[in-house]
Amino acid sequence: MIVYGCDFSGAKDPNGKIYVAVGNLEQQSLTITEVIPCEDRLDLFSMIKHAPAPWGLDFPFSVPKEHLANHYQSSWRSFIHTAYLESRMQFKTKFGKIHSGKNNTQHCRLTDIAADAKSPIAETPISMNGMVYGGRKLLFNLLNDAAIYPFDAHRADAARLYEVYPSHGWSKLGLNREDDYALEQLDAAFKNKIDPSFSIRLDPDSVPRQPSGKKIGMPIEHATDAIMACMILAYSIYSCSLDDTWGEQPPFAADEEWSRFNKKG
C-alpha cells in the first residue's frame, strides 16, 4: 500500500515549506521511496486529488469544542464551509489572542492535550491559526475528491485524509528532525521506543538538504516532518487497521474524545 505524509507549513507563504513523503507499506515494513517538494498549495491539492491513498496531513482539521460551538454552531461542516466567508484577519482575531495555549481545555481539543500540542487557534509563537486557516481551505476544496477522517464515509476510490502530528513522533523517539543521526537511527529508535516488529527503511541521502546558510547540508525539517507524518500514518494503518476500520473507535482514541465525534458534522 502507498502511504503519503505531508508537512503543511507556511501560514502565509508556503514556498519551500511543503513537502510530501511517499512510502510503501508492506506487512511489517515501511519504505520511504521519495520526498517531494511542493512550491505551492495548488501542487499539493493536485497530488492529493489524483492519489487515491491514505494521506497524513500535518495541520489541525478543526477547532476546539467551545470555539466550534461559539462560532460554527457546534458543526464541523459549518466550520469547513465557511472557509471562504472569513478573511485571514477575521479568522486570526475571532478567537482572541492565545499564546501557545497548551493543556488549556478551552483552547485545546482533547487530542491536543493528549499529545501535549499547542492550541490550534494559537496566534503565537507559531501561527497555528494561520495554518488552520490555510488547511481549512485545502479541506474545503477537496470535499468532493477525498474522504476526511473521521468526518466522512470511507472511500476506497479517493484520497483518505488523516490529521497527524509529526512533532509528537520526533519527541516520542527522542530524535532531532534536523540531525543526520536522526535519519540514520529512525529504524532503531522506532524498534526500541514503539514496536520492535516494525521496520523503517530510508536512504538518508534521498532527504532534501539545506542549500545555503548556517544549516547548509543539513536535512530540511519540513522534509523530515513529512517523513514522520508518513511513518505515523503507516504504523497506525499497520497496527490498528485504521484504513479498514474507518468508522470504529481506534485504540489510541479516548472514550470521551470519540464520544464527541458526530459523523453528521
PDB file of C-alpha atoms in Angstrom:
ATOM      1  CA  MET A   1       0.000   0.000   0.000  1.00  0.00           C
ATOM      2  CA  ILE A   2       1.215   3.503  -0.848  1.00  0.00           C
ATOM      3  CA  VAL A   3       1.005   5.956   2.060  1.00  0.00           C
ATOM      4  CA  TYR A   4       1.665   9.696   1.873  1.00  0.00           C
ATOM      5  CA  GLY A   5       2.845  12.082   4.572  1.00  0.00           C
ATOM      6  CA  CYS A   6       2.779  15.853   4.230  1.00  0.00           C
ATOM      7  CA  ASP A   7       4.333  18.700   6.178  1.00  0.00           C
ATOM      8  CA  PHE A   8       1.929  21.613   5.689  1.00  0.00           C
ATOM      9  CA  SER A   9       3.979  24.603   6.869  1.00  0.00           C
ATOM     10  CA  GLY A  10       3.957  28.265   5.945  1.00  0.00           C
ATOM     11  CA  ALA A  11       0.900  30.073   7.307  1.00  0.00           C
ATOM     12  CA  LYS A  12       1.111  32.704   4.552  1.00  0.00           C
ATOM     13  CA  ASP A  13       3.975  31.780   2.234  1.00  0.00           C
ATOM     14  CA  PRO A  14       4.183  28.014   1.578  1.00  0.00           C
ATOM     15  CA  ASN A  15       7.092  28.241  -0.884  1.00  0.00           C
ATOM     16  CA  GLY A  16       9.825  25.851   0.225  1.00  0.00           C
ATOM     17  CA  LYS A  17       7.816  24.727   3.246  1.00  0.00           C
ATOM     18  CA  ILE A  18       5.534  21.971   1.915  1.00  0.00           C
ATOM     19  CA  TYR A  19       6.975  18.504   1.378  1.00  0.00           C
ATOM     20  CA  VAL A  20       5.348  15.165   0.631  1.00  0.00           C
ATOM     21  CA  ALA A  21       6.912  11.844   1.636  1.00  0.00           C
ATOM     22  CA  VAL A  22       5.879   8.744  -0.297  1.00  0.00           C
ATOM     23  CA  GLY A  23       6.054   5.413   1.487  1.00  0.00           C
ATOM     24  CA  ASN A  24       5.396   1.807   0.548  1.00  0.00           C
ATOM     25  CA  LEU A  25       3.803  -0.148   3.396  1.00  0.00           C
ATOM     26  CA  GLU A  26       4.241  -3.909   3.068  1.00  0.00           C
ATOM     27  CA  GLN A  27       3.246  -6.087   6.039  1.00  0.00           C
ATOM     28  CA  GLN A  28       5.562  -5.001   8.892  1.00  0.00           C
ATOM     29  CA  SER A  29       7.776  -2.635   6.911  1.00  0.00           C
ATOM     30  CA  LEU A  30       7.563   0.922   5.601  1.00  0.00           C
ATOM     31  CA  THR A  31       9.982   2.028   2.880  1.00  0.00           C
ATOM     32  CA  ILE A  32      10.221   5.763   2.197  1.00  0.00           C
ATOM     33  CA  THR A  33      10.653   5.890  -1.568  1.00  0.00           C
ATOM     34  CA  GLU A  34      10.598   9.621  -2.284  1.00  0.00           C
ATOM     35  CA  VAL A  35      10.387  13.071  -0.668  1.00  0.00           C
ATOM     36  CA  ILE A  36       8.825  15.646  -2.974  1.00  0.00           C
ATOM     37  CA  PRO A  37       8.886  19.457  -2.559  1.00  0.00           C
ATOM     38  CA  CYS A  38       5.726  21.422  -3.391  1.00  0.00           C
ATOM     39  CA  GLU A  39       6.197  25.033  -4.460  1.00  0.00           C
ATOM     40  CA  ASP A  40       2.550  25.884  -3.895  1.00  0.00           C
ATOM     41  CA  ARG A  41      -0.520  24.544  -2.104  1.00  0.00           C
ATOM     42  CA  LEU A  42      -2.088  24.058  -5.514  1.00  0.00           C
ATOM     43  CA  ASP A  43       0.592  21.443  -6.236  1.00  0.00           C
ATOM     44  CA  LEU A  44      -0.364  19.609  -3.050  1.00  0.00           C
ATOM     45  CA  PHE A  45      -4.069  19.849  -3.908  1.00  0.00           C
ATOM     46  CA  SER A  46      -3.419  18.262  -7.300  1.00  0.00           C
ATOM     47  CA  MET A  47      -1.323  15.470  -5.796  1.00  0.00           C
ATOM     48  CA  ILE A  48      -3.999  14.584  -3.251  1.00  0.00           C
ATOM     49  CA  LYS A  49      -6.816  14.755  -5.784  1.00  0.00           C
ATOM     50  CA  HIS A  50      -5.076  12.301  -8.097  1.00  0.00           C
ATOM     51  CA  ALA A  51      -3.683   9.881  -5.484  1.00  0.00           C
ATOM     52  CA  PRO A  52      -6.421   7.627  -4.008  1.00  0.00           C
ATOM     53  CA  ALA A  53      -4.462   6.512  -0.949  1.00  0.00           C
ATOM     54  CA  PRO A  54      -4.097   7.351   2.759  1.00  0.00           C
ATOM     55  CA  TRP A  55      -2.622  10.811   3.407  1.00  0.00           C
ATOM     56  CA  GLY A  56      -1.264  12.074   6.726  1.00  0.00           C
ATOM     57  CA  LEU A  57      -1.538  15.894   6.820  1.00  0.00           C
ATOM     58  CA  ASP A  58       0.290  17.967   9.409  1.00  0.00           C
ATOM     59  CA  PHE A  59      -2.301  20.569  10.374  1.00  0.00           C
ATOM     60  CA  PRO A  60      -5.345  20.674  12.685  1.00  0.00           C
ATOM     61  CA  PHE A  61      -8.570  19.680  10.920  1.00  0.00           C
ATOM     62  CA  SER A  62     -10.852  21.514  13.373  1.00  0.00           C
ATOM     63  CA  VAL A  63     -11.014  23.928  16.297  1.00  0.00           C
ATOM     64  CA  PRO A  64     -11.737  23.213  19.993  1.00  0.00           C
ATOM     65  CA  LYS A  65     -15.277  22.300  21.047  1.00  0.00           C
ATOM     66  CA  GLU A  66     -16.102  25.587  22.794  1.00  0.00           C
ATOM     67  CA  HIS A  67     -14.976  27.694  19.832  1.00  0.00           C
ATOM     68  CA  LEU A  68     -16.741  25.379  17.398  1.00  0.00           C
ATOM     69  CA  ALA A  69     -19.938  25.957  19.396  1.00  0.00           C
ATOM     70  CA  ASN A  70     -19.500  29.743  19.677  1.00  0.00           C
ATOM     71  CA  HIS A  71     -18.631  30.393  16.042  1.00  0.00           C
ATOM     72  CA  TYR A  72     -19.779  27.420  13.942  1.00  0.00           C
ATOM     73  CA  GLN A  73     -22.972  26.042  15.549  1.00  0.00           C
ATOM     74  CA  SER A  74     -21.027  23.094  17.010  1.00  0.00           C
ATOM     75  CA  SER A  75     -20.737  21.772  13.449  1.00  0.00           C
ATOM     76  CA  TRP A  76     -17.552  20.694  11.712  1.00  0.00           C
ATOM     77  CA  ARG A  77     -19.394  21.045   8.393  1.00  0.00           C
ATOM     78  CA  SER A  78     -20.198  24.649   9.215  1.00  0.00           C
ATOM     79  CA  PHE A  79     -16.551  25.253  10.105  1.00  0.00           C
ATOM     80  CA  ILE A  80     -15.363  23.826   6.788  1.00  0.00           C
ATOM     81  CA  HIS A  81     -17.984  25.557   4.650  1.00  0.00           C
ATOM     82  CA  THR A  82     -17.053  28.996   5.976  1.00  0.00           C
ATOM     83  CA  ALA A  83     -13.553  28.650   4.530  1.00  0.00           C
ATOM     84  CA  TYR A  84     -14.148  31.480   2.045  1.00  0.00           C
ATOM     85  CA  LEU A  85     -16.501  33.580   4.189  1.00  0.00           C
ATOM     86  CA  GLU A  86     -13.801  34.798   6.590  1.00  0.00           C
ATOM     87  CA  SER A  87     -10.676  36.782   5.819  1.00  0.00           C
ATOM     88  CA  ARG A  88      -7.360  35.740   7.301  1.00  0.00           C
ATOM     89  CA  MET A  89      -7.522  38.705   9.685  1.00  0.00           C
ATOM     90  CA  GLN A  90     -11.083  37.879  10.749  1.00  0.00           C
ATOM     91  CA  PHE A  91     -10.089  34.296  11.485  1.00  0.00           C
ATOM     92  CA  LYS A  92      -6.956  35.432  13.318  1.00  0.00           C
ATOM     93  CA  THR A  93      -8.819  37.748  15.689  1.00  0.00           C
ATOM     94  CA  LYS A  94     -12.137  35.987  16.319  1.00  0.00           C
ATOM     95  CA  PHE A  95     -10.774  33.600  18.983  1.00  0.00           C
ATOM     96  CA  GLY A  96      -8.853  36.222  20.955  1.00  0.00           C
ATOM     97  CA  LYS A  97      -5.100  36.420  21.496  1.00  0.00           C
ATOM     98  CA  ILE A  98      -3.936  32.962  22.522  1.00  0.00           C
ATOM     99  CA  HIS A  99      -0.267  32.316  23.278  1.00  0.00           C
ATOM    100  CA  SER A 100       0.524  28.628  22.771  1.00  0.00           C
ATOM    101  CA  GLY A 101      -2.477  27.526  24.843  1.00  0.00           C
ATOM    102  CA  LYS A 102      -1.034  24.155  25.856  1.00  0.00           C
ATOM    103  CA  ASN A 103      -3.178  21.977  28.128  1.00  0.00           C
ATOM    104  CA  ASN A 104      -5.938  24.591  28.200  1.00  0.00           C
ATOM    105  CA  THR A 105      -9.282  22.804  27.987  1.00  0.00           C
ATOM    106  CA  GLN A 106     -10.945  25.886  26.489  1.00  0.00           C
ATOM    107  CA  HIS A 107      -8.427  26.424  23.707  1.00  0.00           C
ATOM    108  CA  CYS A 108      -7.296  22.841  23.038  1.00  0.00           C
ATOM    109  CA  ARG A 109      -9.003  19.761  21.697  1.00  0.00           C
ATOM    110  CA  LEU A 110      -8.699  16.550  23.704  1.00  0.00           C
ATOM    111  CA  THR A 111      -6.296  15.230  21.078  1.00  0.00           C
ATOM    112  CA  ASP A 112      -4.076  18.331  21.519  1.00  0.00           C
ATOM    113  CA  ILE A 113      -3.886  17.780  25.266  1.00  0.00           C
ATOM    114  CA  ALA A 114      -3.127  14.085  24.828  1.00  0.00           C
ATOM    115  CA  ALA A 115      -0.179  14.894  22.554  1.00  0.00           C
ATOM    116  CA  ASP A 116       0.990  17.974  24.525  1.00  0.00           C
ATOM    117  CA  ALA A 117       0.332  20.050  21.401  1.00  0.00           C
ATOM    118  CA  LYS A 118      -0.258  23.767  21.042  1.00  0.00           C
ATOM    119  CA  SER A 119      -3.767  25.096  20.670  1.00  0.00           C
ATOM    120  CA  PRO A 120      -4.835  25.002  17.002  1.00  0.00           C
ATOM    121  CA  ILE A 121      -6.076  28.586  17.320  1.00  0.00           C
ATOM    122  CA  ALA A 122      -2.933  29.964  18.985  1.00  0.00           C
ATOM    123  CA  GLU A 123      -1.530  33.085  17.365  1.00  0.00           C
ATOM    124  CA  THR A 124       1.959  32.938  18.868  1.00  0.00           C
ATOM    125  CA  PRO A 125       4.760  31.899  18.967  1.00  0.00           C
ATOM    126  CA  ILE A 126       3.869  29.828  15.873  1.00  0.00           C
ATOM    127  CA  SER A 127       0.854  30.934  13.851  1.00  0.00           C
ATOM    128  CA  MET A 128      -1.195  27.802  14.337  1.00  0.00           C
ATOM    129  CA  ASN A 129      -4.378  29.664  13.449  1.00  0.00           C
ATOM    130  CA  GLY A 130      -2.742  30.706  10.165  1.00  0.00           C
ATOM    131  CA  MET A 131      -2.028  27.062   9.395  1.00  0.00           C
ATOM    132  CA  VAL A 132      -5.622  26.122  10.242  1.00  0.00           C
ATOM    133  CA  TYR A 133      -6.865  28.952   8.014  1.00  0.00           C
ATOM    134  CA  GLY A 134      -4.917  27.613   5.031  1.00  0.00           C
ATOM    135  CA  GLY A 135      -5.609  23.969   5.848  1.00  0.00           C
ATOM    136  CA  ARG A 136      -9.368  24.560   6.084  1.00  0.00           C
ATOM    137  CA  LYS A 137      -9.375  25.940   2.528  1.00  0.00           C
ATOM    138  CA  LEU A 138      -7.493  22.868   1.318  1.00  0.00           C
ATOM    139  CA  LEU A 139     -10.015  20.546   3.006  1.00  0.00           C
ATOM    140  CA  PHE A 140     -12.968  22.537   1.634  1.00  0.00           C
ATOM    141  CA  ASN A 141     -11.667  22.281  -1.922  1.00  0.00           C
ATOM    142  CA  LEU A 142     -11.116  18.532  -1.514  1.00  0.00           C
ATOM    143  CA  LEU A 143     -14.586  17.718  -0.153  1.00  0.00           C
ATOM    144  CA  ASN A 144     -15.727  16.157  -3.440  1.00  0.00           C
ATOM    145  CA  ASP A 145     -12.439  14.396  -4.164  1.00  0.00           C
ATOM    146  CA  ALA A 146     -11.350  12.965  -0.802  1.00  0.00           C
ATOM    147  CA  ALA A 147     -12.661  11.436   2.424  1.00  0.00           C
ATOM    148  CA  ILE A 148     -11.706  13.327   5.581  1.00  0.00           C
ATOM    149  CA  TYR A 149     -11.225  11.193   8.714  1.00  0.00           C
ATOM    150  CA  PRO A 150     -13.314  10.745  10.782  1.00  0.00           C
ATOM    151  CA  PHE A 151     -15.989  13.094   9.432  1.00  0.00           C
ATOM    152  CA  ASP A 152     -16.704  11.448   6.057  1.00  0.00           C
ATOM    153  CA  ALA A 153     -17.581   7.952   4.939  1.00  0.00           C
ATOM    154  CA  HIS A 154     -14.666   5.832   3.769  1.00  0.00           C
ATOM    155  CA  ARG A 155     -13.971   5.930   0.020  1.00  0.00           C
ATOM    156  CA  ALA A 156     -11.574   3.350  -1.413  1.00  0.00           C
ATOM    157  CA  ASP A 157     -11.518   5.194  -4.754  1.00  0.00           C
ATOM    158  CA  ALA A 158     -10.371   8.518  -3.273  1.00  0.00           C
ATOM    159  CA  ALA A 159      -7.677  10.009  -1.074  1.00  0.00           C
ATOM    160  CA  ARG A 160      -8.290   9.428   2.639  1.00  0.00           C
ATOM    161  CA  LEU A 161      -7.072  12.351   4.722  1.00  0.00           C
ATOM    162  CA  TYR A 162      -5.893  11.920   8.316  1.00  0.00           C
ATOM    163  CA  GLU A 163      -4.604  14.558  10.725  1.00  0.00           C
ATOM    164  CA  VAL A 164      -1.141  13.691  12.069  1.00  0.00           C
ATOM    165  CA  TYR A 165       1.348  15.415  14.389  1.00  0.00           C
ATOM    166  CA  PRO A 166       4.989  14.804  13.391  1.00  0.00           C
ATOM    167  CA  SER A 167       6.479  16.813  16.279  1.00  0.00           C
ATOM    168  CA  HIS A 168       4.952  14.344  18.717  1.00  0.00           C
ATOM    169  CA  GLY A 169       6.563  11.492  16.782  1.00  0.00           C
ATOM    170  CA  TRP A 170      10.028  13.021  16.961  1.00  0.00           C
ATOM    171  CA  SER A 171       9.550  13.703  20.675  1.00  0.00           C
ATOM    172  CA  LYS A 172       8.473  10.119  21.374  1.00  0.00           C
ATOM    173  CA  LEU A 173      11.539   8.798  19.567  1.00  0.00           C
ATOM    174  CA  GLY A 174      13.870  11.281  21.270  1.00  0.00           C
ATOM    175  CA  LEU A 175      15.377  12.418  17.968  1.00  0.00           C
ATOM    176  CA  ASN A 176      16.177  15.813  16.401  1.00  0.00           C
ATOM    177  CA  ARG A 177      14.481  16.097  12.993  1.00  0.00           C
ATOM    178  CA  GLU A 178      17.310  18.250  11.587  1.00  0.00           C
ATOM    179  CA  ASP A 179      20.097  15.847  12.518  1.00  0.00           C
ATOM    180  CA  ASP A 180      21.604  13.298  10.125  1.00  0.00           C
ATOM    181  CA  TYR A 181      21.923  10.985  13.106  1.00  0.00           C
ATOM    182  CA  ALA A 182      18.141  11.032  13.476  1.00  0.00           C
ATOM    183  CA  LEU A 183      17.639   9.768   9.929  1.00  0.00           C
ATOM    184  CA  GLU A 184      20.195   7.034  10.448  1.00  0.00           C
ATOM    185  CA  GLN A 185      18.629   5.998  13.767  1.00  0.00           C
ATOM    186  CA  LEU A 186      14.935   6.126  12.789  1.00  0.00           C
ATOM    187  CA  ASP A 187      14.522   2.369  12.441  1.00  0.00           C
ATOM    188  CA  ALA A 188      16.442   1.517  15.618  1.00  0.00           C
ATOM    189  CA  ALA A 189      14.674   4.204  17.660  1.00  0.00           C
ATOM    190  CA  PHE A 190      11.258   3.088  16.416  1.00  0.00           C
ATOM    191  CA  LYS A 191      12.005  -0.520  17.276  1.00  0.00           C
ATOM    192  CA  ASN A 192      13.281   0.481  20.719  1.00  0.00           C
ATOM    193  CA  LYS A 193      10.592   3.007  21.687  1.00  0.00           C
ATOM    194  CA  ILE A 194       7.478   1.915  19.758  1.00  0.00           C
ATOM    195  CA  ASP A 195       7.433  -1.564  18.196  1.00  0.00           C
ATOM    196  CA  PRO A 196      10.341  -3.981  17.668  1.00  0.00           C
ATOM    197  CA  SER A 197       8.388  -5.807  14.954  1.00  0.00           C
ATOM    198  CA  PHE A 198       8.006  -2.805  12.629  1.00  0.00           C
ATOM    199  CA  SER A 199      10.768  -1.681  10.251  1.00  0.00           C
ATOM    200  CA  ILE A 200      11.505   1.755   8.754  1.00  0.00           C
ATOM    201  CA  ARG A 201      13.599   1.814   5.600  1.00  0.00           C
ATOM    202  CA  LEU A 202      15.026   5.145   4.494  1.00  0.00           C
ATOM    203  CA  ASP A 203      18.040   6.265   2.499  1.00  0.00           C
ATOM    204  CA  PRO A 204      19.282   9.433   4.283  1.00  0.00           C
ATOM    205  CA  ASP A 205      20.823  10.654   1.028  1.00  0.00           C
ATOM    206  CA  SER A 206      17.342  10.894  -0.514  1.00  0.00           C
ATOM    207  CA  VAL A 207      16.229  13.525   2.005  1.00  0.00           C
ATOM    208  CA  PRO A 208      16.370  17.163   0.737  1.00  0.00           C
ATOM    209  CA  ARG A 209      19.108  19.285   2.319  1.00  0.00           C
ATOM    210  CA  GLN A 210      19.513  22.941   3.173  1.00  0.00           C
ATOM    211  CA  PRO A 211      21.141  24.542   0.100  1.00  0.00           C
ATOM    212  CA  SER A 212      22.773  27.500   1.896  1.00  0.00           C
ATOM    213  CA  GLY A 213      23.126  29.422   5.135  1.00  0.00           C
ATOM    214  CA  LYS A 214      24.167  28.268   8.589  1.00  0.00           C
ATOM    215  CA  LYS A 215      22.421  24.929   8.161  1.00  0.00           C
ATOM    216  CA  ILE A 216      23.794  24.136   4.722  1.00  0.00           C
ATOM    217  CA  GLY A 217      23.845  20.404   4.062  1.00  0.00           C
ATOM    218  CA  MET A 218      21.527  19.585   6.990  1.00  0.00           C
ATOM    219  CA  PRO A 219      18.182  17.850   6.405  1.00  0.00           C
ATOM    220  CA  ILE A 220      15.321  20.280   5.762  1.00  0.00           C
ATOM    221  CA  GLU A 221      12.983  19.978   8.758  1.00  0.00           C
ATOM    222  CA  HIS A 222       9.855  20.256   6.609  1.00  0.00           C
ATOM    223  CA  ALA A 223      11.049  17.258   4.595  1.00  0.00           C
ATOM    224  CA  THR A 224      11.808  15.204   7.695  1.00  0.00           C
ATOM    225  CA  ASP A 225       8.423  16.137   9.182  1.00  0.00           C
ATOM    226  CA  ALA A 226       6.789  14.805   6.008  1.00  0.00           C
ATOM    227  CA  ILE A 227       8.670  11.540   6.569  1.00  0.00           C
ATOM    228  CA  MET A 228       7.445  11.378  10.164  1.00  0.00           C
ATOM    229  CA  ALA A 229       3.873  12.095   9.034  1.00  0.00           C
ATOM    230  CA  CYS A 230       4.108   9.174   6.628  1.00  0.00           C
ATOM    231  CA  MET A 231       5.535   6.930   9.356  1.00  0.00           C
ATOM    232  CA  ILE A 232       2.824   7.797  11.888  1.00  0.00           C
ATOM    233  CA  LEU A 233       0.013   7.079   9.464  1.00  0.00           C
ATOM    234  CA  ALA A 234       1.615   3.935   8.050  1.00  0.00           C
ATOM    235  CA  TYR A 235       2.152   2.486  11.524  1.00  0.00           C
ATOM    236  CA  SER A 236      -1.432   3.345  12.528  1.00  0.00           C
ATOM    237  CA  ILE A 237      -2.675   1.503   9.463  1.00  0.00           C
ATOM    238  CA  TYR A 238      -0.431  -1.476  10.244  1.00  0.00           C
ATOM    239  CA  SER A 239      -1.084  -1.674  13.988  1.00  0.00           C
ATOM    240  CA  CYS A 240      -4.732  -0.564  14.153  1.00  0.00           C
ATOM    241  CA  SER A 241      -6.040  -1.468  10.676  1.00  0.00           C
ATOM    242  CA  LEU A 242      -7.024   2.199  10.617  1.00  0.00           C
ATOM    243  CA  ASP A 243      -7.901   2.471   6.941  1.00  0.00           C
ATOM    244  CA  ASP A 244     -10.008  -0.710   7.050  1.00  0.00           C
ATOM    245  CA  THR A 245     -11.907   0.146  10.261  1.00  0.00           C
ATOM    246  CA  TRP A 246     -12.682   3.774   9.407  1.00  0.00           C
ATOM    247  CA  GLY A 247     -15.905   4.126  11.399  1.00  0.00           C
ATOM    248  CA  GLU A 248     -14.747   2.283  14.513  1.00  0.00           C
ATOM    249  CA  GLN A 249     -13.110   3.802  17.570  1.00  0.00           C
ATOM    250  CA  PRO A 250      -9.334   3.278  17.239  1.00  0.00           C
ATOM    251  CA  PRO A 251      -7.385   2.106  20.305  1.00  0.00           C
ATOM    252  CA  PHE A 252      -5.479   5.390  20.558  1.00  0.00           C
ATOM    253  CA  ALA A 253      -8.681   7.484  20.944  1.00  0.00           C
ATOM    254  CA  ALA A 254     -10.066   8.066  24.435  1.00  0.00           C
ATOM    255  CA  ASP A 255     -13.735   7.267  25.049  1.00  0.00           C
ATOM    256  CA  GLU A 256     -14.506  10.918  25.827  1.00  0.00           C
ATOM    257  CA  GLU A 257     -12.752  12.050  22.667  1.00  0.00           C
ATOM    258  CA  TRP A 258     -14.562   9.569  20.437  1.00  0.00           C
ATOM    259  CA  SER A 259     -17.949  10.232  22.045  1.00  0.00           C
ATOM    260  CA  ARG A 260     -17.748  13.871  20.934  1.00  0.00           C
ATOM    261  CA  PHE A 261     -17.368  12.874  17.316  1.00  0.00           C
ATOM    262  CA  ASN A 262     -20.512  13.369  15.240  1.00  0.00           C
ATOM    263  CA  LYS A 263     -20.337  11.756  11.836  1.00  0.00           C
ATOM    264  CA  LYS A 264     -23.076  14.001  10.540  1.00  0.00           C
ATOM    265  CA  GLY A 265     -20.906  17.035  11.226  1.00  0.00           C
TER     266      GLY A 265
END
